[in-house]
PDB file of C-alpha atoms in Angstrom:
ATOM      1  CA  UNK A   1     225.295  69.190 -95.889  1.00 60.00           C
ATOM      2  CA  UNK A   2     229.357  68.837 -94.762  1.00 69.00           C
ATOM      3  CA  UNK A   3     232.081  66.417 -96.119  1.00 86.00           C
ATOM      4  CA  UNK A   4     235.530  67.306 -94.735  1.00 92.00           C
ATOM      5  CA  UNK A   5     239.180  65.008 -95.729  1.00 94.00           C
ATOM      6  CA  UNK A   6     241.762  65.473 -93.724  1.00 96.00           C
ATOM      7  CA  UNK A   7     244.601  62.120 -93.988  1.00 96.00           C
ATOM      8  CA  UNK A   8     244.585  59.868 -91.115  1.00 95.00           C
ATOM      9  CA  UNK A   9     248.280  59.545 -89.842  1.00 96.00           C
ATOM     10  CA  UNK A  10     251.266  61.094 -90.837  1.00 97.00           C
ATOM     11  CA  UNK A  11     255.112  60.306 -88.968  1.00 97.00           C
ATOM     12  CA  UNK A  12     257.982  62.398 -89.549  1.00 96.00           C
ATOM     13  CA  UNK A  13     261.092  63.355 -87.432  1.00 97.00           C
ATOM     14  CA  UNK A  14     261.738  65.688 -84.996  1.00 97.00           C
ATOM     15  CA  UNK A  15     263.457  68.999 -85.976  1.00 97.00           C
ATOM     16  CA  UNK A  16     261.338  68.203 -88.682  1.00 97.00           C
ATOM     17  CA  UNK A  17     258.651  70.212 -90.190  1.00 97.00           C
ATOM     18  CA  UNK A  18     254.690  68.420 -91.357  1.00 97.00           C
ATOM     19  CA  UNK A  19     251.834  69.295 -93.552  1.00 98.00           C
ATOM     20  CA  UNK A  20     248.013  68.586 -92.616  1.00 98.00           C
ATOM     21  CA  UNK A  21     245.903  69.218 -95.215  1.00 98.00           C
ATOM     22  CA  UNK A  22     242.168  69.663 -95.034  1.00 97.00           C
ATOM     23  CA  UNK A  23     239.782  70.501 -97.471  1.00 96.00           C
ATOM     24  CA  UNK A  24     236.501  70.270 -97.631  1.00 93.00           C
ATOM     25  CA  UNK A  25     233.166  70.929 -99.214  1.00 89.00           C
ATOM     26  CA  UNK A  26     230.141  72.751 -97.003  1.00 78.00           C
ATOM     27  CA  UNK A  27     227.166  74.028 -97.722  1.00 73.00           C
ATOM     28  CA  UNK A  28     227.545  77.260 -96.386  1.00 72.00           C
ATOM     29  CA  UNK A  29     231.395  78.009 -95.843  1.00 75.00           C
ATOM     30  CA  UNK A  30     231.745  81.251 -92.381  1.00 78.00           C
ATOM     31  CA  UNK A  31     236.506  79.988 -90.867  1.00 88.00           C
ATOM     32  CA  UNK A  32     238.251  77.065 -90.057  1.00 92.00           C
ATOM     33  CA  UNK A  33     239.483  76.258 -86.543  1.00 93.00           C
ATOM     34  CA  UNK A  34     242.314  73.947 -86.078  1.00 96.00           C
ATOM     35  CA  UNK A  35     242.220  71.751 -82.901  1.00 96.00           C
ATOM     36  CA  UNK A  36     244.938  70.090 -81.712  1.00 97.00           C
ATOM     37  CA  UNK A  37     244.453  67.051 -78.993  1.00 96.00           C
ATOM     38  CA  UNK A  38     246.903  64.827 -77.426  1.00 96.00           C
ATOM     39  CA  UNK A  39     245.733  61.480 -77.180  1.00 92.00           C
ATOM     40  CA  UNK A  40     242.879  61.147 -73.142  1.00 91.00           C
ATOM     41  CA  UNK A  41     242.732  64.510 -72.767  1.00 94.00           C
ATOM     42  CA  UNK A  42     240.633  67.242 -74.491  1.00 94.00           C
ATOM     43  CA  UNK A  43     240.919  69.220 -77.752  1.00 95.00           C
ATOM     44  CA  UNK A  44     242.866  72.527 -77.302  1.00 95.00           C
ATOM     45  CA  UNK A  45     242.666  75.800 -79.494  1.00 93.00           C
ATOM     46  CA  UNK A  46     244.850  76.285 -82.613  1.00 95.00           C
ATOM     47  CA  UNK A  47     244.067  78.438 -84.981  1.00 94.00           C
ATOM     48  CA  UNK A  48     241.294  80.093 -86.655  1.00 92.00           C
ATOM     49  CA  UNK A  49     240.748  80.459 -90.600  1.00 93.00           C
ATOM     50  CA  UNK A  50     238.212  83.394 -92.134  1.00 90.00           C
ATOM     51  CA  UNK A  51     240.488  85.222 -94.901  1.00 92.00           C
ATOM     52  CA  UNK A  52     242.478  84.164 -97.392  1.00 95.00           C
ATOM     53  CA  UNK A  53     245.973  83.566 -96.368  1.00 96.00           C
ATOM     54  CA  UNK A  54     249.060  82.097 -94.055  1.00 96.00           C
ATOM     55  CA  UNK A  55     248.514  83.106 -90.217  1.00 94.00           C
ATOM     56  CA  UNK A  56     251.656  82.412 -88.562  1.00 94.00           C
ATOM     57  CA  UNK A  57     251.757  81.749 -84.717  1.00 90.00           C
ATOM     58  CA  UNK A  58     255.317  81.049 -83.316  1.00 94.00           C
ATOM     59  CA  UNK A  59     256.342  77.800 -84.812  1.00 96.00           C
ATOM     60  CA  UNK A  60     252.407  76.983 -86.534  1.00 96.00           C
ATOM     61  CA  UNK A  61     250.968  78.795 -89.597  1.00 97.00           C
ATOM     62  CA  UNK A  62     247.704  77.559 -91.048  1.00 97.00           C
ATOM     63  CA  UNK A  63     246.517  77.953 -94.336  1.00 98.00           C
ATOM     64  CA  UNK A  64     243.220  78.995 -96.198  1.00 96.00           C
ATOM     65  CA  UNK A  65     242.164  79.058 -99.605  1.00 96.00           C
ATOM     66  CA  UNK A  66     238.127  79.758 -99.597  1.00 93.00           C
ATOM     67  CA  UNK A  67     237.565  79.566-103.159  1.00 92.00           C
ATOM     68  CA  UNK A  68     239.706  75.720-102.906  1.00 94.00           C
ATOM     69  CA  UNK A  69     238.595  74.553 -99.615  1.00 93.00           C
ATOM     70  CA  UNK A  70     241.129  73.816 -98.509  1.00 95.00           C
ATOM     71  CA  UNK A  71     243.911  74.496 -95.424  1.00 97.00           C
ATOM     72  CA  UNK A  72     246.162  73.337 -94.215  1.00 98.00           C
ATOM     73  CA  UNK A  73     247.780  73.067 -91.096  1.00 98.00           C
ATOM     74  CA  UNK A  74     252.156  73.313 -90.616  1.00 98.00           C
ATOM     75  CA  UNK A  75     254.556  72.035 -87.890  1.00 97.00           C
ATOM     76  CA  UNK A  76     258.264  73.459 -88.170  1.00 97.00           C
ATOM     77  CA  UNK A  77     260.730  72.568 -85.639  1.00 97.00           C
ATOM     78  CA  UNK A  78     259.236  69.596 -84.709  1.00 97.00           C
ATOM     79  CA  UNK A  79     259.224  68.492 -81.213  1.00 97.00           C
ATOM     80  CA  UNK A  80     258.246  65.127 -79.054  1.00 97.00           C
ATOM     81  CA  UNK A  81     255.123  66.963 -76.963  1.00 97.00           C
ATOM     82  CA  UNK A  82     253.480  67.489 -80.996  1.00 98.00           C
ATOM     83  CA  UNK A  83     253.111  64.488 -80.908  1.00 98.00           C
ATOM     84  CA  UNK A  84     249.314  64.537 -81.312  1.00 97.00           C
ATOM     85  CA  UNK A  85     246.149  64.369 -83.364  1.00 96.00           C
ATOM     86  CA  UNK A  86     245.411  67.350 -85.677  1.00 97.00           C
ATOM     87  CA  UNK A  87     241.465  68.562 -85.597  1.00 96.00           C
ATOM     88  CA  UNK A  88     240.278  70.126 -88.555  1.00 95.00           C
ATOM     89  CA  UNK A  89     236.717  71.509 -87.852  1.00 92.00           C
ATOM     90  CA  UNK A  90     234.199  73.740 -90.198  1.00 90.00           C
ATOM     91  CA  UNK A  91     231.542  76.233 -88.651  1.00 83.00           C
ATOM     92  CA  UNK A  92     229.264  77.311 -91.529  1.00 74.00           C
ATOM     93  CA  UNK A  93     226.951  80.477 -92.384  1.00 63.00           C
ATOM     94  CA  UNK A  94     223.790  81.026 -89.884  1.00 55.00           C
ATOM     95  CA  UNK A  95     221.761  83.725 -87.605  1.00 47.00           C
ATOM     96  CA  UNK A  96     222.261  83.318 -84.252  1.00 49.00           C
ATOM     97  CA  UNK A  97     220.400  80.962 -83.614  1.00 41.00           C
ATOM     98  CA  UNK A  98     221.979  78.099 -85.895  1.00 52.00           C
ATOM     99  CA  UNK A  99     224.513  78.508 -83.112  1.00 55.00           C
ATOM    100  CA  UNK A 100     228.496  78.269 -84.000  1.00 59.00           C
ATOM    101  CA  UNK A 101     227.642  74.476 -84.951  1.00 74.00           C
ATOM    102  CA  UNK A 102     231.705  73.123 -86.259  1.00 81.00           C
ATOM    103  CA  UNK A 103     231.666  69.925 -87.880  1.00 86.00           C
ATOM    104  CA  UNK A 104     234.613  67.962 -87.163  1.00 90.00           C
ATOM    105  CA  UNK A 105     236.563  66.282 -89.287  1.00 92.00           C
ATOM    106  CA  UNK A 106     237.913  62.596 -88.099  1.00 92.00           C
ATOM    107  CA  UNK A 107     241.817  64.220 -87.006  1.00 95.00           C
ATOM    108  CA  UNK A 108     245.294  63.368 -87.992  1.00 96.00           C
ATOM    109  CA  UNK A 109     247.301  61.694 -86.044  1.00 96.00           C
ATOM    110  CA  UNK A 110     251.371  63.287 -85.834  1.00 97.00           C
ATOM    111  CA  UNK A 111     254.180  60.822 -84.800  1.00 97.00           C
ATOM    112  CA  UNK A 112     256.894  62.754 -84.429  1.00 97.00           C
ATOM    113  CA  UNK A 113     260.087  60.355 -83.764  1.00 96.00           C
ATOM    114  CA  UNK A 114     263.286  60.846 -82.674  1.00 95.00           C
TER     115      UNK A 114
ATOM    116  CA  UNK B   1     239.015  80.162 -63.158  1.00 70.00           C
ATOM    117  CA  UNK B   2     237.965  75.942 -63.404  1.00 79.00           C
ATOM    118  CA  UNK B   3     237.473  76.838 -67.586  1.00 94.00           C
ATOM    119  CA  UNK B   4     235.004  73.584 -68.575  1.00 97.00           C
ATOM    120  CA  UNK B   5     234.405  71.435 -66.154  1.00 97.00           C
ATOM    121  CA  UNK B   6     232.808  67.666 -66.760  1.00 98.00           C
ATOM    122  CA  UNK B   7     230.871  64.511 -63.953  1.00 97.00           C
ATOM    123  CA  UNK B   8     231.691  62.260 -63.859  1.00 97.00           C
ATOM    124  CA  UNK B   9     235.030  60.977 -65.728  1.00 96.00           C
ATOM    125  CA  UNK B  10     234.579  57.392 -65.910  1.00 97.00           C
ATOM    126  CA  UNK B  11     231.248  55.169 -66.187  1.00 97.00           C
ATOM    127  CA  UNK B  12     229.947  51.478 -67.247  1.00 97.00           C
ATOM    128  CA  UNK B  13     227.079  51.181 -67.938  1.00 97.00           C
ATOM    129  CA  UNK B  14     224.554  48.270 -68.534  1.00 97.00           C
ATOM    130  CA  UNK B  15     221.675  48.593 -71.072  1.00 98.00           C
ATOM    131  CA  UNK B  16     219.304  49.937 -70.206  1.00 97.00           C
ATOM    132  CA  UNK B  17     220.237  51.905 -67.446  1.00 97.00           C
ATOM    133  CA  UNK B  18     220.121  55.490 -67.751  1.00 97.00           C
ATOM    134  CA  UNK B  19     222.750  57.977 -66.312  1.00 96.00           C
ATOM    135  CA  UNK B  20     222.887  61.853 -66.393  1.00 98.00           C
ATOM    136  CA  UNK B  21     226.599  63.438 -67.473  1.00 98.00           C
ATOM    137  CA  UNK B  22     226.866  67.528 -66.115  1.00 97.00           C
ATOM    138  CA  UNK B  23     228.840  69.487 -68.002  1.00 98.00           C
ATOM    139  CA  UNK B  24     229.395  73.085 -66.007  1.00 98.00           C
ATOM    140  CA  UNK B  25     231.198  76.363 -67.624  1.00 97.00           C
ATOM    141  CA  UNK B  26     231.712  79.536 -64.563  1.00 96.00           C
ATOM    142  CA  UNK B  27     233.065  81.953 -68.302  1.00 95.00           C
ATOM    143  CA  UNK B  28     229.514  83.531 -68.579  1.00 95.00           C
ATOM    144  CA  UNK B  29     229.183  81.758 -72.372  1.00 95.00           C
ATOM    145  CA  UNK B  30     225.930  81.591 -73.763  1.00 93.00           C
ATOM    146  CA  UNK B  31     226.655  78.503 -76.444  1.00 92.00           C
ATOM    147  CA  UNK B  32     227.189  74.946 -74.913  1.00 94.00           C
ATOM    148  CA  UNK B  33     227.880  72.139 -76.612  1.00 94.00           C
ATOM    149  CA  UNK B  34     227.304  68.232 -75.925  1.00 97.00           C
ATOM    150  CA  UNK B  35     229.937  66.011 -78.111  1.00 96.00           C
ATOM    151  CA  UNK B  36     230.950  62.589 -78.878  1.00 97.00           C
ATOM    152  CA  UNK B  37     234.127  60.596 -79.893  1.00 96.00           C
ATOM    153  CA  UNK B  38     234.806  57.423 -81.528  1.00 93.00           C
ATOM    154  CA  UNK B  39     237.585  56.053 -82.558  1.00 84.00           C
ATOM    155  CA  UNK B  40     238.147  57.731 -86.069  1.00 73.00           C
ATOM    156  CA  UNK B  41     234.442  59.459 -86.464  1.00 77.00           C
ATOM    157  CA  UNK B  42     235.587  62.493 -84.903  1.00 85.00           C
ATOM    158  CA  UNK B  43     233.209  64.598 -82.707  1.00 92.00           C
ATOM    159  CA  UNK B  44     230.663  64.340 -83.789  1.00 93.00           C
ATOM    160  CA  UNK B  45     227.706  67.079 -82.459  1.00 92.00           C
ATOM    161  CA  UNK B  46     224.697  65.736 -80.611  1.00 95.00           C
ATOM    162  CA  UNK B  47     222.943  68.447 -79.124  1.00 95.00           C
ATOM    163  CA  UNK B  48     224.016  72.334 -78.191  1.00 92.00           C
ATOM    164  CA  UNK B  49     222.205  74.950 -76.536  1.00 93.00           C
ATOM    165  CA  UNK B  50     222.147  79.224 -77.261  1.00 90.00           C
ATOM    166  CA  UNK B  51     221.052  79.830 -73.876  1.00 91.00           C
ATOM    167  CA  UNK B  52     219.456  79.214 -70.461  1.00 94.00           C
ATOM    168  CA  UNK B  53     216.127  77.612 -71.943  1.00 94.00           C
ATOM    169  CA  UNK B  54     217.221  76.112 -75.358  1.00 93.00           C
ATOM    170  CA  UNK B  55     218.772  73.466 -77.068  1.00 94.00           C
ATOM    171  CA  UNK B  56     218.325  72.256 -80.358  1.00 92.00           C
ATOM    172  CA  UNK B  57     219.476  68.608 -82.033  1.00 92.00           C
ATOM    173  CA  UNK B  58     223.050  68.166 -83.589  1.00 90.00           C
ATOM    174  CA  UNK B  59     223.741  65.960 -85.813  1.00 88.00           C
ATOM    175  CA  UNK B  60     223.691  62.868 -84.185  1.00 94.00           C
ATOM    176  CA  UNK B  61     220.777  63.389 -81.209  1.00 96.00           C
ATOM    177  CA  UNK B  62     219.147  60.042 -80.479  1.00 96.00           C
ATOM    178  CA  UNK B  63     218.457  58.566 -77.220  1.00 97.00           C
ATOM    179  CA  UNK B  64     220.006  61.365 -76.041  1.00 98.00           C
ATOM    180  CA  UNK B  65     218.542  63.927 -74.679  1.00 97.00           C
ATOM    181  CA  UNK B  66     219.479  67.950 -73.271  1.00 97.00           C
ATOM    182  CA  UNK B  67     218.686  70.430 -70.135  1.00 97.00           C
ATOM    183  CA  UNK B  68     219.252  74.515 -69.854  1.00 97.00           C
ATOM    184  CA  UNK B  69     218.525  75.592 -67.120  1.00 95.00           C
ATOM    185  CA  UNK B  70     221.114  77.305 -65.792  1.00 96.00           C
ATOM    186  CA  UNK B  71     223.882  79.294 -68.272  1.00 96.00           C
ATOM    187  CA  UNK B  72     226.563  78.139 -66.935  1.00 97.00           C
ATOM    188  CA  UNK B  73     225.307  73.875 -66.920  1.00 97.00           C
ATOM    189  CA  UNK B  74     224.346  71.956 -69.435  1.00 98.00           C
ATOM    190  CA  UNK B  75     223.027  68.549 -68.931  1.00 98.00           C
ATOM    191  CA  UNK B  76     223.098  65.790 -71.095  1.00 98.00           C
ATOM    192  CA  UNK B  77     221.135  62.449 -70.735  1.00 98.00           C
ATOM    193  CA  UNK B  78     220.131  58.303 -71.360  1.00 97.00           C
ATOM    194  CA  UNK B  79     217.462  57.453 -70.761  1.00 93.00           C
ATOM    195  CA  UNK B  80     218.154  53.673 -71.816  1.00 96.00           C
ATOM    196  CA  UNK B  81     221.682  53.450 -72.495  1.00 97.00           C
ATOM    197  CA  UNK B  82     223.028  50.426 -74.702  1.00 97.00           C
ATOM    198  CA  UNK B  83     226.796  49.433 -76.553  1.00 97.00           C
ATOM    199  CA  UNK B  84     226.168  51.744 -78.863  1.00 96.00           C
ATOM    200  CA  UNK B  85     226.579  54.444 -76.981  1.00 97.00           C
ATOM    201  CA  UNK B  86     230.502  53.892 -75.451  1.00 97.00           C
ATOM    202  CA  UNK B  87     231.952  56.741 -77.125  1.00 97.00           C
ATOM    203  CA  UNK B  88     234.069  59.667 -75.021  1.00 97.00           C
ATOM    204  CA  UNK B  89     231.457  62.821 -74.502  1.00 98.00           C
ATOM    205  CA  UNK B  90     232.841  66.148 -74.665  1.00 97.00           C
ATOM    206  CA  UNK B  91     230.990  69.516 -73.357  1.00 97.00           C
ATOM    207  CA  UNK B  92     232.355  72.380 -75.424  1.00 95.00           C
ATOM    208  CA  UNK B  93     231.200  76.207 -74.527  1.00 95.00           C
ATOM    209  CA  UNK B  94     231.729  79.197 -76.482  1.00 91.00           C
ATOM    210  CA  UNK B  95     231.267  82.910 -75.845  1.00 87.00           C
ATOM    211  CA  UNK B  96     229.825  83.600 -79.247  1.00 76.00           C
ATOM    212  CA  UNK B  97     230.042  82.011 -83.476  1.00 66.00           C
ATOM    213  CA  UNK B  98     233.158  82.937 -84.334  1.00 68.00           C
ATOM    214  CA  UNK B  99     234.947  82.483 -81.724  1.00 78.00           C
ATOM    215  CA  UNK B 100     237.041  79.485 -80.363  1.00 86.00           C
ATOM    216  CA  UNK B 101     234.955  76.242 -77.699  1.00 90.00           C
ATOM    217  CA  UNK B 102     236.420  76.086 -74.980  1.00 94.00           C
ATOM    218  CA  UNK B 103     236.041  71.775 -74.611  1.00 96.00           C
ATOM    219  CA  UNK B 104     235.912  70.090 -71.112  1.00 97.00           C
ATOM    220  CA  UNK B 105     238.305  66.537 -70.219  1.00 96.00           C
ATOM    221  CA  UNK B 106     235.707  64.473 -71.580  1.00 97.00           C
ATOM    222  CA  UNK B 107     233.782  61.467 -70.369  1.00 97.00           C
ATOM    223  CA  UNK B 108     233.923  58.022 -71.002  1.00 97.00           C
ATOM    224  CA  UNK B 109     231.544  56.116 -71.269  1.00 97.00           C
ATOM    225  CA  UNK B 110     231.602  51.689 -71.149  1.00 97.00           C
ATOM    226  CA  UNK B 111     227.644  50.800 -71.668  1.00 97.00           C
ATOM    227  CA  UNK B 112     228.319  46.822 -71.618  1.00 97.00           C
TER     228      UNK B 112
END
């Protein structure tokens, strides 16, 4: 089975940095996605980590440690528009017939204050 | 390129009624998925398909059926709606298991 944990809510100030942690326990692991979801909208892709280490994309960075079952999403220079939920999702190992069955954490709601 | 579209956007049902949610994608993706999203529960997989004519159960399949008669369409059916099926339903598709899933805008369903 899969178990994914992330904090429920975080608050930060505009211009600051926020780090959203995600820990997972899975029977098999292939990679980890981060999605952003604004209220009332669909999730949109932010990052995908397969190998250990940090991947940077502009203001957003994602880190993965496979041995520790741990990832984080780092949001720098926070803007008001970054107020959203951030979803961590794990893809399992498996043959093609298993599909790409993402298992999602509960999501972390980030509130950016002026 | 519309991406992933869902019909309808919003629906109210009475307990026991049936309905079908339609998902369509124009990206020629093999894989398609139906999720439900409830407060504090994240996204949970209902059913998925790895190609035309195939379907498989996800994490919470009870009370739902699906069909994938055409590659671009994935239908989710509720035969006898229950209040516990009040949720937001998202469809998603992907090209292959190693690539991101693209989500539709969602369908809000209220079962009274």
